[in-house]
């Protein structure tokens, strides 16, 4: 490796002389170390596998910046000054709709969950495990059959959570069908049925996805699926504004599901959004505020769709998701077990990511091997049913092996929920008056496994319950929950992973707390009162969440908002930081790994290239090392027939435009023009001209901005027919188009010797789709696209084809 870098250094040592060469140095060859690296790499390795290249080719990129041309400047001049009231109105509307949706999801899940166990209540009282299993399995299978059927046959883009797709879209990748109304309703129904069925999952990921769909739909006031287009807020029908509203909707989704407005804002900033500014932060904050306010307002008086009164009265026990009533005094000694929990969170989080990616990769290979599409879809549905069978079997039969123990705070929580009381008193003997309630006992495993994840987390976070749960129930639940939630994530149902992550971490955190209680005893007062299993359950939940997602700032705020435990913020921060650092030693976050597995051309904030297990510094390379050479260029006076023939024979989405300042001068770069703009120009034959008609580069009028700028070509059949006609018709050999008014004169370009690392930063920061590479004479020598800057393509083009580090491990 040192010899390679030395070779690069000696090549770069002559760069200053090359830049001063008046004869026009060949920067492409002189600064290109790619060929030397490829000569050295003679082993059979590739940066991108063939199937990865095929998957990358499927995805198109988005144009966030409009073309800075004459029609665009005229359109801006005609637009009056706006106070942005309409943008704020839409942000508030999106927040209210997402908040209502979050309320409905919670209510429907709770209703279906109660209904399912009410059907099995008689069998639970009689300790009839087999009939309980049959009843729970029957209702669960019906729910999962509908849930998975919707995902597999109705809207495949809603599987499994939609969050990686939203992250990829906001990074600049065009993902088809993830924001249409079919996906919304399919995800909504699939999510509530999946969570209510008893699978180890939560509604958080689908809520982010559905919030993004609401942000997309309400801001556009049009639907291709339903076939309508309303004449409202048309100025927001562009990629940049879509991106902002989708970002706000995603933040409102996570804010509503957790009742955490600040956490929702920080979550999209840290994990979801790739482009951010202070104005978007204000608007997303307002959107999250309206979402949480709407959810709280509706939840204040409705429970299981029954009006309970007190409308608008926000009770803390209802508003705060996992309300911790008794805050503890903290000691510096608490940081010692906190660091241990953080290490465990990082290790288990990295294991979870690696295991889940391997399961998903194996699942993909198995399903891809099935040739018939109908059988492949049925196989996905059957896998979801199999996961449910295993899950229900574990939740019903495992508590049979655990005795009943005295209950403390558990009874207080369940005083208003008789069905939950019956479940947690699973397999317990009746009391003196013949009822289980009077016996004051409960089954620990049943309370942790049969109850849904939200209630289980509340039990584990409870303070002052040092002897509520024993090692056996906690370890058993941890084992089954870890592996079953890992298997569930990725099946053909709309599900989220946040609740399983919190629950898994809370389980091993409480185990650490029990160990401390066993060592030092129950300390209710004094300087050792911080030794409480409930505190370490919350710390463990944060550590495992961080170990899987690698979130830090937003996770800390979310944990404080969902527990109201400001006193523990320092230990939570330490656990989160330690878990992230440990996890990063082994692999990337789960969402980044899923993006790579799905072959999205995702650009991370900083590129991660490894060679011989060491990070490669991209400052040692240039833009010419990764560009695509031999670019097809256009001219200001472009022949109609040759232009149509170029569009027919290529699939490029943009072309550089060049011109000669004088007849003796070489062609220099002037700007770019997109494929869709060229197609719109060809559809307006009134702008065609012959050289003898008029002065070619100084005539008007030209087409309006709305006539040439489209997000998607609607009449592709007409475009295809016209391209065939123009490319073959002899009369079009004499017709030309003047491209000067329509080309993007503010297109970004870099010189061939420009730093590759800085090229990457410019490309990602500005949200570019194309980056033209020029030489010292401003002549076009190449083009860089998003796919050229993905990790596997960088490894391939730079010659690091045999990196010893698997990006998914």
Coordinates of N, CA and C in Angstrom, one line a residue, residues 104-305:
X104 N -55.2 7.2 14.9 CA -55.9 6.0 14.4 C -55.1 4.7 14.5
X105 N -53.9 4.8 14.2 CA -53.0 3.6 14.2 C -53.0 3.0 15.6
X106 N -52.7 3.9 16.6 CA -52.6 3.5 18.0 C -54.0 2.9 18.4
X107 N -55.1 3.5 18.1 CA -56.4 3.1 18.6 C -56.7 1.7 17.9
X108 N -56.5 1.6 16.6 CA -56.9 0.4 16.0 C -56.0 -0.8 16.5
X109 N -54.7 -0.6 16.7 CA -53.9 -1.6 17.2 C -54.3 -2.1 18.6
X110 N -54.6 -1.1 19.5 CA -55.1 -1.5 20.8 C -56.4 -2.2 20.7
X111 N -57.3 -1.8 19.9 CA -58.6 -2.4 19.8 C -58.5 -3.9 19.3
X112 N -57.7 -4.1 18.2 CA -57.5 -5.4 17.7 C -56.8 -6.3 18.7
X113 N -55.8 -5.8 19.4 CA -55.1 -6.5 20.4 C -56.0 -7.0 21.5
X114 N -56.8 -6.1 22.1 CA -57.8 -6.5 23.1 C -58.8 -7.5 22.6
X115 N -59.3 -7.3 21.4 CA -60.2 -8.2 20.8 C -59.6 -9.6 20.7
X116 N -58.4 -9.7 20.2 CA -57.8 -11.0 20.0 C -57.7 -11.8 21.3
X117 N -57.3 -11.1 22.4 CA -57.1 -11.8 23.7 C -58.4 -12.0 24.4
X118 N -59.4 -11.2 24.1 CA -60.7 -11.4 24.7 C -61.3 -12.7 24.2
X119 N -61.0 -13.0 22.9 CA -61.5 -14.3 22.4 C -60.9 -15.5 23.1
X120 N -59.7 -15.3 23.6 CA -59.0 -16.4 24.3 C -59.1 -16.3 25.8
X121 N -59.9 -15.4 26.3 CA -59.9 -15.1 27.7 C -60.4 -16.4 28.5
X122 N -61.4 -17.0 28.0 CA -62.0 -18.2 28.7 C -60.9 -19.3 28.8
X123 N -60.2 -19.5 27.8 CA -59.2 -20.6 27.8 C -58.0 -20.2 28.7
X124 N -57.7 -18.9 28.8 CA -56.6 -18.5 29.7 C -57.0 -18.7 31.1
X125 N -58.3 -18.4 31.5 CA -58.7 -18.7 32.8 C -58.7 -20.1 33.2
X126 N -59.0 -21.0 32.2 CA -59.0 -22.4 32.5 C -57.6 -23.1 32.3
X127 N -56.6 -22.3 32.0 CA -55.2 -22.8 31.8 C -55.2 -23.8 30.7
X128 N -56.0 -23.6 29.7 CA -56.1 -24.5 28.5 C -55.1 -23.9 27.4
X129 N -53.9 -24.4 27.5 CA -52.8 -23.8 26.6 C -53.1 -24.1 25.2
X130 N -53.6 -25.3 24.9 CA -53.8 -25.7 23.5 C -54.8 -24.9 22.8
X131 N -56.0 -24.7 23.5 CA -57.0 -23.9 22.9 C -56.6 -22.4 22.8
X132 N -55.9 -22.0 23.8 CA -55.4 -20.6 23.8 C -54.5 -20.4 22.6
X133 N -53.6 -21.4 22.3 CA -52.7 -21.3 21.2 C -53.5 -21.3 19.8
X134 N -54.5 -22.2 19.8 CA -55.3 -22.3 18.6 C -56.1 -21.0 18.3
X135 N -56.6 -20.4 19.4 CA -57.4 -19.1 19.2 C -56.5 -18.0 18.8
X136 N -55.3 -17.8 19.5 CA -54.4 -16.8 19.2 C -53.8 -16.9 17.8
X137 N -53.5 -18.2 17.5 CA -52.9 -18.5 16.2 C -54.0 -18.2 15.1
X138 N -55.2 -18.6 15.3 CA -56.2 -18.4 14.2 C -56.5 -16.9 13.9
X139 N -56.6 -16.1 15.0 CA -56.8 -14.7 14.7 C -55.5 -14.0 14.1
X140 N -54.4 -14.5 14.6 CA -53.1 -13.9 14.1 C -52.9 -14.3 12.6
X141 N -53.2 -15.5 12.3 CA -53.0 -16.0 10.9 C -54.0 -15.2 10.0
X142 N -55.2 -14.9 10.4 CA -56.1 -14.1 9.6 C -55.5 -12.7 9.4
X143 N -55.0 -12.1 10.4 CA -54.4 -10.8 10.3 C -53.2 -10.8 9.4
X144 N -52.3 -11.7 9.6 CA -51.1 -11.7 8.8 C -51.4 -12.1 7.3
X145 N -52.4 -12.9 7.1 CA -52.7 -13.3 5.7 C -53.2 -12.0 4.9
X146 N -54.0 -11.2 5.6 CA -54.4 -10.0 5.0 C -53.3 -9.0 4.9
X147 N -52.5 -8.8 5.9 CA -51.4 -7.9 6.0 C -50.3 -8.2 4.9
X148 N -49.9 -9.5 4.9 CA -48.9 -9.9 3.9 C -49.4 -9.9 2.5
X149 N -50.7 -10.3 2.4 CA -51.3 -10.2 1.0 C -51.4 -8.9 0.4
X150 N -51.6 -7.8 1.3 CA -51.6 -6.5 0.8 C -50.2 -6.1 0.3
X151 N -49.2 -6.4 1.1 CA -47.8 -6.1 0.7 C -47.4 -6.8 -0.6
X152 N -47.7 -8.1 -0.7 CA -47.2 -8.9 -1.8 C -48.0 -8.6 -3.1
X153 N -49.3 -8.6 -3.0 CA -50.1 -8.5 -4.2 C -50.6 -7.1 -4.5
X154 N -50.7 -6.2 -3.5 CA -51.3 -4.9 -3.7 C -50.3 -3.8 -3.8
X155 N -49.4 -3.8 -3.0 CA -48.4 -2.7 -3.0 C -47.0 -3.2 -2.5
X156 N -46.2 -3.8 -3.3 CA -44.9 -4.3 -2.9 C -44.0 -3.3 -2.3
X157 N -44.2 -2.0 -2.6 CA -43.2 -1.0 -2.1 C -43.4 -0.7 -0.6
X158 N -44.4 -1.3 0.0 CA -44.6 -1.1 1.4 C -43.9 -2.1 2.3
X159 N -43.1 -2.9 1.7 CA -42.4 -4.0 2.5 C -41.0 -3.6 2.7
X160 N -40.4 -3.8 3.9 CA -41.2 -4.1 5.1 C -41.6 -2.8 5.9
X161 N -40.7 -1.8 5.9 CA -41.0 -0.6 6.7 C -41.1 0.6 5.8
X162 N -40.4 0.6 4.7 CA -40.4 1.8 3.8 C -39.4 2.9 4.1
X163 N -38.8 2.8 5.3 CA -37.9 3.8 5.8 C -36.6 3.9 4.9
X164 N -36.0 2.7 4.6 CA -34.8 2.9 3.7 C -35.1 3.5 2.3
X165 N -36.3 3.2 1.8 CA -36.7 3.8 0.5 C -36.9 5.3 0.7
X166 N -37.5 5.8 1.8 CA -37.6 7.2 2.0 C -36.2 7.9 2.2
X167 N -35.3 7.2 2.9 CA -34.0 7.8 3.0 C -33.3 7.9 1.7
X168 N -33.4 6.8 0.9 CA -32.8 6.8 -0.5 C -33.4 7.9 -1.3
X169 N -34.7 8.1 -1.3 CA -35.3 9.2 -2.1 C -34.8 10.5 -1.7
X170 N -34.8 10.8 -0.4 CA -34.3 12.1 0.1 C -32.8 12.3 -0.2
X171 N -32.1 11.3 -0.4 CA -30.7 11.4 -0.8 C -30.5 11.7 -2.3
X172 N -31.6 11.6 -3.1 CA -31.5 11.9 -4.5 C -31.8 10.8 -5.4
X173 N -32.3 9.6 -4.9 CA -32.6 8.5 -5.8 C -34.1 8.5 -6.1
X174 N -34.5 8.3 -7.3 CA -35.9 8.2 -7.7 C -36.3 6.8 -7.5
X175 N -37.2 6.6 -6.5 CA -37.8 5.3 -6.1 C -39.2 5.2 -6.5
X176 N -39.6 4.3 -7.4 CA -40.9 4.3 -8.0 C -41.9 3.8 -7.0
X177 N -43.1 4.4 -7.1 CA -44.4 3.9 -6.4 C -44.3 3.9 -4.9
X178 N -43.4 4.6 -4.3 CA -43.4 4.5 -2.8 C -44.2 5.6 -2.2
X179 N -44.7 6.6 -3.0 CA -45.5 7.7 -2.5 C -46.9 7.8 -3.1
X180 N -47.4 6.7 -3.6 CA -48.7 6.7 -4.2 C -49.8 6.3 -3.2
X181 N -51.0 6.5 -3.5 CA -52.1 6.3 -2.5 C -52.3 4.8 -2.2
X182 N -52.0 4.0 -3.2 CA -52.1 2.5 -3.0 C -51.1 2.1 -1.9
X183 N -49.9 2.6 -2.0 CA -48.9 2.3 -1.0 C -49.3 2.8 0.4
X184 N -50.0 3.9 0.4 CA -50.4 4.5 1.7 C -51.4 3.6 2.4
X185 N -52.5 3.3 1.7 CA -53.5 2.4 2.4 C -53.0 1.0 2.6
X186 N -52.2 0.5 1.7 CA -51.7 -0.9 1.9 C -50.8 -0.9 3.1
X187 N -49.9 0.1 3.3 CA -49.0 0.2 4.4 C -49.8 0.4 5.7
X188 N -50.8 1.2 5.7 CA -51.6 1.5 6.9 C -52.3 0.3 7.4
X189 N -53.0 -0.4 6.5 CA -53.7 -1.6 7.0 C -52.8 -2.7 7.3
X190 N -51.7 -2.9 6.6 CA -50.7 -4.0 6.9 C -50.0 -3.7 8.2
X191 N -49.8 -2.5 8.5 CA -49.1 -2.1 9.7 C -49.9 -2.4 11.0
X192 N -51.2 -2.0 11.0 CA -52.0 -2.2 12.2 C -52.3 -3.7 12.4
X193 N -52.5 -4.4 11.3 CA -52.7 -5.9 11.4 C -51.5 -6.6 11.9
X194 N -50.3 -6.2 11.4 CA -49.1 -6.9 11.7 C -48.8 -6.7 13.2
X195 N -48.9 -5.5 13.7 CA -48.5 -5.2 15.1 C -49.6 -5.9 16.0
X196 N -50.9 -5.8 15.7 CA -51.9 -6.4 16.5 C -51.9 -7.9 16.5
X197 N -51.3 -8.5 15.4 CA -51.2 -10.0 15.3 C -50.3 -10.6 16.4
X198 N -49.4 -9.9 16.9 CA -48.5 -10.4 17.9 C -47.1 -10.6 17.5
X199 N -46.8 -10.2 16.2 CA -45.4 -10.3 15.8 C -44.5 -9.3 16.6
X200 N -43.3 -9.6 16.8 CA -42.4 -8.8 17.5 C -41.9 -7.6 16.6
X201 N -42.7 -6.6 16.5 CA -42.5 -5.4 15.7 C -43.3 -4.2 16.2
X202 N -43.1 -3.1 15.6 CA -43.8 -1.9 16.0 C -44.2 -1.1 14.8
X203 N -45.0 0.0 15.0 CA -45.5 0.8 13.8 C -44.6 1.9 13.4
X204 N -43.4 2.1 13.9 CA -42.6 3.3 13.8 C -42.1 3.5 12.3
X205 N -41.5 2.5 11.8 CA -41.0 2.6 10.4 C -42.1 2.9 9.4
X206 N -43.2 2.1 9.4 CA -44.3 2.5 8.5 C -44.9 3.9 8.8
X207 N -44.9 4.3 10.0 CA -45.4 5.7 10.3 C -44.5 6.7 9.6
X208 N -43.2 6.6 9.6 CA -42.3 7.5 8.9 C -42.7 7.5 7.4
X209 N -42.8 6.3 6.9 CA -43.1 6.1 5.5 C -44.5 6.8 5.1
X210 N -45.5 6.5 5.9 CA -46.8 7.1 5.7 C -46.8 8.6 5.9
X211 N -46.0 9.1 6.8 CA -45.9 10.6 7.0 C -45.3 11.2 5.8
X212 N -44.3 10.5 5.2 CA -43.6 11.0 4.0 C -44.6 11.0 2.8
X213 N -45.5 10.0 2.7 CA -46.5 9.9 1.7 C -47.5 11.1 1.8
X214 N -47.9 11.4 3.1 CA -48.8 12.5 3.3 C -48.1 13.8 2.9
X215 N -46.9 14.0 3.3 CA -46.2 15.2 2.9 C -46.1 15.3 1.4
X216 N -45.8 14.2 0.7 CA -45.8 14.2 -0.8 C -47.1 14.5 -1.4
X217 N -48.2 13.8 -0.9 CA -49.5 14.0 -1.6 C -50.1 15.3 -1.3
X218 N -50.1 15.8 -0.1 CA -50.8 17.0 0.2 C -50.1 18.2 -0.4
X219 N -48.8 18.2 -0.6 CA -48.1 19.3 -1.2 C -48.3 19.4 -2.7
X220 N -48.7 18.3 -3.4 CA -48.8 18.2 -4.8 C -50.2 18.4 -5.3
X221 N -51.2 18.0 -4.5 CA -52.6 18.1 -4.9 C -52.9 17.5 -6.2
X222 N -52.3 16.3 -6.4 CA -52.6 15.6 -7.6 C -52.2 14.1 -7.4
X223 N -52.8 13.2 -8.2 CA -52.6 11.8 -8.0 C -52.7 11.1 -9.3
X224 N -51.6 10.5 -9.7 CA -51.6 9.7 -11.0 C -52.5 8.4 -10.8
X225 N -52.5 7.9 -9.6 CA -53.3 6.7 -9.4 C -54.8 7.0 -9.6
X226 N -55.3 8.0 -8.9 CA -56.7 8.4 -9.0 C -57.0 9.3 -10.2
X227 N -56.0 9.8 -10.9 CA -56.2 10.5 -12.1 C -56.8 11.9 -12.0
X228 N -56.4 12.6 -11.0 CA -56.8 14.0 -10.8 C -55.7 14.9 -10.6
X229 N -55.8 16.2 -10.9 CA -54.8 17.2 -10.7 C -55.5 18.5 -10.4
X230 N -55.4 19.0 -9.1 CA -56.1 20.2 -8.7 C -55.2 21.4 -8.9
X231 N -55.8 22.5 -9.3 CA -55.0 23.7 -9.6 C -54.6 24.5 -8.4
X232 N -54.1 23.8 -7.4 CA -53.7 24.5 -6.1 C -52.2 24.2 -5.8
X233 N -51.5 25.2 -5.3 CA -50.1 25.1 -4.9 C -49.3 24.5 -6.0
X234 N -49.5 24.9 -7.2 CA -48.7 24.3 -8.3 C -47.3 24.6 -8.3
X235 N -46.9 25.7 -7.6 CA -45.5 26.1 -7.5 C -44.6 25.1 -6.8
X236 N -45.3 24.2 -6.0 CA -44.5 23.2 -5.2 C -44.3 21.9 -6.0
X237 N -44.7 21.9 -7.3 CA -44.6 20.6 -8.0 C -43.2 20.5 -8.7
X238 N -42.2 20.4 -7.8 CA -40.8 20.3 -8.3 C -40.1 19.4 -7.3
X239 N -38.9 18.9 -7.7 CA -38.2 17.9 -6.8 C -37.8 18.5 -5.5
X240 N -37.3 19.8 -5.5 CA -36.8 20.4 -4.3 C -37.9 20.6 -3.3
X241 N -39.0 21.1 -3.7 CA -40.1 21.3 -2.7 C -40.7 19.9 -2.3
X242 N -40.8 19.0 -3.2 CA -41.2 17.6 -2.8 C -40.3 17.1 -1.7
X243 N -39.0 17.3 -1.9 CA -38.1 16.8 -0.9 C -38.3 17.4 0.5
X244 N -38.6 18.7 0.5 CA -38.8 19.4 1.8 C -40.1 18.9 2.5
X245 N -41.2 18.8 1.7 CA -42.4 18.3 2.3 C -42.3 16.9 2.8
X246 N -41.7 16.0 2.0 CA -41.5 14.6 2.4 C -40.7 14.6 3.7
X247 N -39.6 15.4 3.8 CA -38.8 15.4 5.0 C -39.7 15.8 6.2
X248 N -40.5 16.9 6.1 CA -41.3 17.3 7.2 C -42.4 16.2 7.5
X249 N -42.9 15.6 6.5 CA -43.9 14.5 6.8 C -43.3 13.3 7.5
X250 N -42.1 13.0 7.2 CA -41.4 11.9 7.8 C -41.1 12.2 9.3
X251 N -40.7 13.5 9.5 CA -40.4 13.9 10.9 C -41.7 13.9 11.7
X252 N -42.8 14.3 11.1 CA -44.1 14.3 11.8 C -44.5 12.9 12.1
X253 N -44.2 11.9 11.3 CA -44.6 10.5 11.5 C -43.9 10.0 12.8
X254 N -42.6 10.2 12.9 CA -41.9 9.7 14.1 C -42.3 10.5 15.3
X255 N -42.6 11.8 15.2 CA -43.0 12.7 16.3 C -44.3 12.2 16.8
X256 N -45.3 11.8 15.9 CA -46.6 11.4 16.3 C -46.6 10.1 17.0
X257 N -45.8 9.1 16.5 CA -45.8 7.8 17.1 C -45.1 7.8 18.5
X258 N -44.2 8.7 18.7 CA -43.5 8.8 20.0 C -44.0 9.9 20.9
X259 N -44.9 10.8 20.4 CA -45.3 12.0 21.1 C -44.0 12.8 21.4
X260 N -43.1 12.9 20.4 CA -41.8 13.6 20.7 C -41.6 14.5 19.5
X261 N -42.0 15.8 19.6 CA -41.9 16.7 18.5 C -40.4 17.1 18.2
X262 N -39.6 17.3 19.3 CA -38.2 17.7 19.0 C -37.5 16.5 18.6
X263 N -37.8 15.3 19.1 CA -37.1 14.1 18.6 C -37.4 13.8 17.2
X264 N -38.6 14.1 16.7 CA -39.0 13.9 15.3 C -38.2 14.8 14.4
X265 N -38.0 16.0 14.8 CA -37.2 17.0 14.1 C -35.8 16.5 14.0
X266 N -35.2 16.1 15.1 CA -33.8 15.7 15.1 C -33.6 14.4 14.4
X267 N -34.6 13.5 14.4 CA -34.5 12.2 13.8 C -34.3 12.4 12.3
X268 N -35.1 13.2 11.6 CA -35.0 13.4 10.2 C -33.7 14.2 9.9
X269 N -33.2 15.0 10.8 CA -32.0 15.7 10.5 C -30.8 14.8 10.6
X270 N -30.8 13.8 11.6 CA -29.7 13.0 11.8 C -29.7 11.7 10.9
X271 N -30.9 11.2 10.5 CA -30.9 9.9 9.9 C -31.6 10.0 8.5
X272 N -32.6 10.7 8.3 CA -33.5 10.6 7.1 C -33.0 11.6 6.0
X273 N -32.9 12.9 6.4 CA -32.6 13.9 5.4 C -31.1 14.0 5.0
X274 N -30.9 14.2 3.7 CA -29.5 14.4 3.3 C -29.2 15.9 3.0
X275 N -30.3 16.7 2.9 CA -30.2 18.1 2.6 C -31.0 18.9 3.6
X276 N -30.4 19.9 4.2 CA -30.9 20.6 5.4 C -30.6 22.1 5.4
X277 N -31.5 22.9 5.8 CA -31.2 24.3 6.0 C -32.1 24.8 7.1
X278 N -31.8 26.0 7.6 CA -32.5 26.5 8.8 C -34.0 26.7 8.5
X279 N -34.3 27.1 7.3 CA -35.8 27.4 7.0 C -36.5 26.0 7.1
X280 N -35.9 25.0 6.5 CA -36.6 23.7 6.6 C -36.7 23.2 8.0
X281 N -35.7 23.5 8.8 CA -35.8 23.1 10.3 C -36.9 23.8 10.9
X282 N -37.2 25.1 10.7 CA -38.3 25.8 11.3 C -39.6 25.1 10.9
X283 N -39.7 24.9 9.6 CA -41.0 24.3 9.0 C -41.2 22.9 9.5
X284 N -40.2 22.1 9.5 CA -40.3 20.7 10.1 C -40.7 20.7 11.5
X285 N -40.1 21.7 12.3 CA -40.5 21.8 13.7 C -42.0 22.1 13.9
X286 N -42.5 23.0 13.0 CA -43.9 23.4 13.1 C -44.8 22.2 12.7
X287 N -44.3 21.5 11.7 CA -45.1 20.3 11.3 C -45.1 19.2 12.4
X288 N -44.0 19.0 13.0 CA -44.0 18.0 14.1 C -44.8 18.5 15.3
X289 N -44.8 19.8 15.6 CA -45.6 20.3 16.7 C -47.1 20.0 16.4
X290 N -47.5 20.3 15.2 CA -48.9 20.1 14.8 C -49.3 18.6 14.9
X291 N -48.4 17.8 14.5 CA -48.7 16.3 14.5 C -48.9 15.8 15.9
X292 N -48.0 16.2 16.8 CA -48.1 15.8 18.2 C -49.3 16.4 18.9
X293 N -49.5 17.7 18.6 CA -50.7 18.3 19.2 C -52.0 17.6 18.8
X294 N -52.1 17.3 17.5 CA -53.3 16.6 17.0 C -53.5 15.2 17.7
X295 N -52.4 14.5 17.7 CA -52.4 13.1 18.4 C -52.8 13.2 19.8
X296 N -52.2 14.2 20.6 CA -52.6 14.4 22.0 C -54.0 14.8 22.2
X297 N -54.4 15.7 21.3 CA -55.8 16.2 21.4 C -56.8 15.1 21.3
X298 N -56.6 14.3 20.3 CA -57.6 13.2 20.1 C -57.5 12.1 21.1
X299 N -56.2 11.9 21.6 CA -56.0 10.8 22.6 C -56.5 11.2 24.0
X300 N -56.7 12.5 24.2 CA -57.0 13.0 25.5 C -58.4 12.5 25.9
X301 N -59.3 12.2 24.9 CA -60.7 11.9 25.3 C -61.2 10.6 24.7
X302 N -60.4 10.0 23.8 CA -60.8 8.7 23.2 C -59.9 7.6 23.5
X303 N -60.5 6.5 23.8 CA -59.7 5.2 24.1 C -60.5 4.1 23.6
X304 N -59.9 3.4 22.6 CA -60.5 2.3 21.9 C -61.8 2.8 21.2
X305 N -61.7 4.0 20.7 CA -62.8 4.7 19.9 C -64.0 4.9 20.8

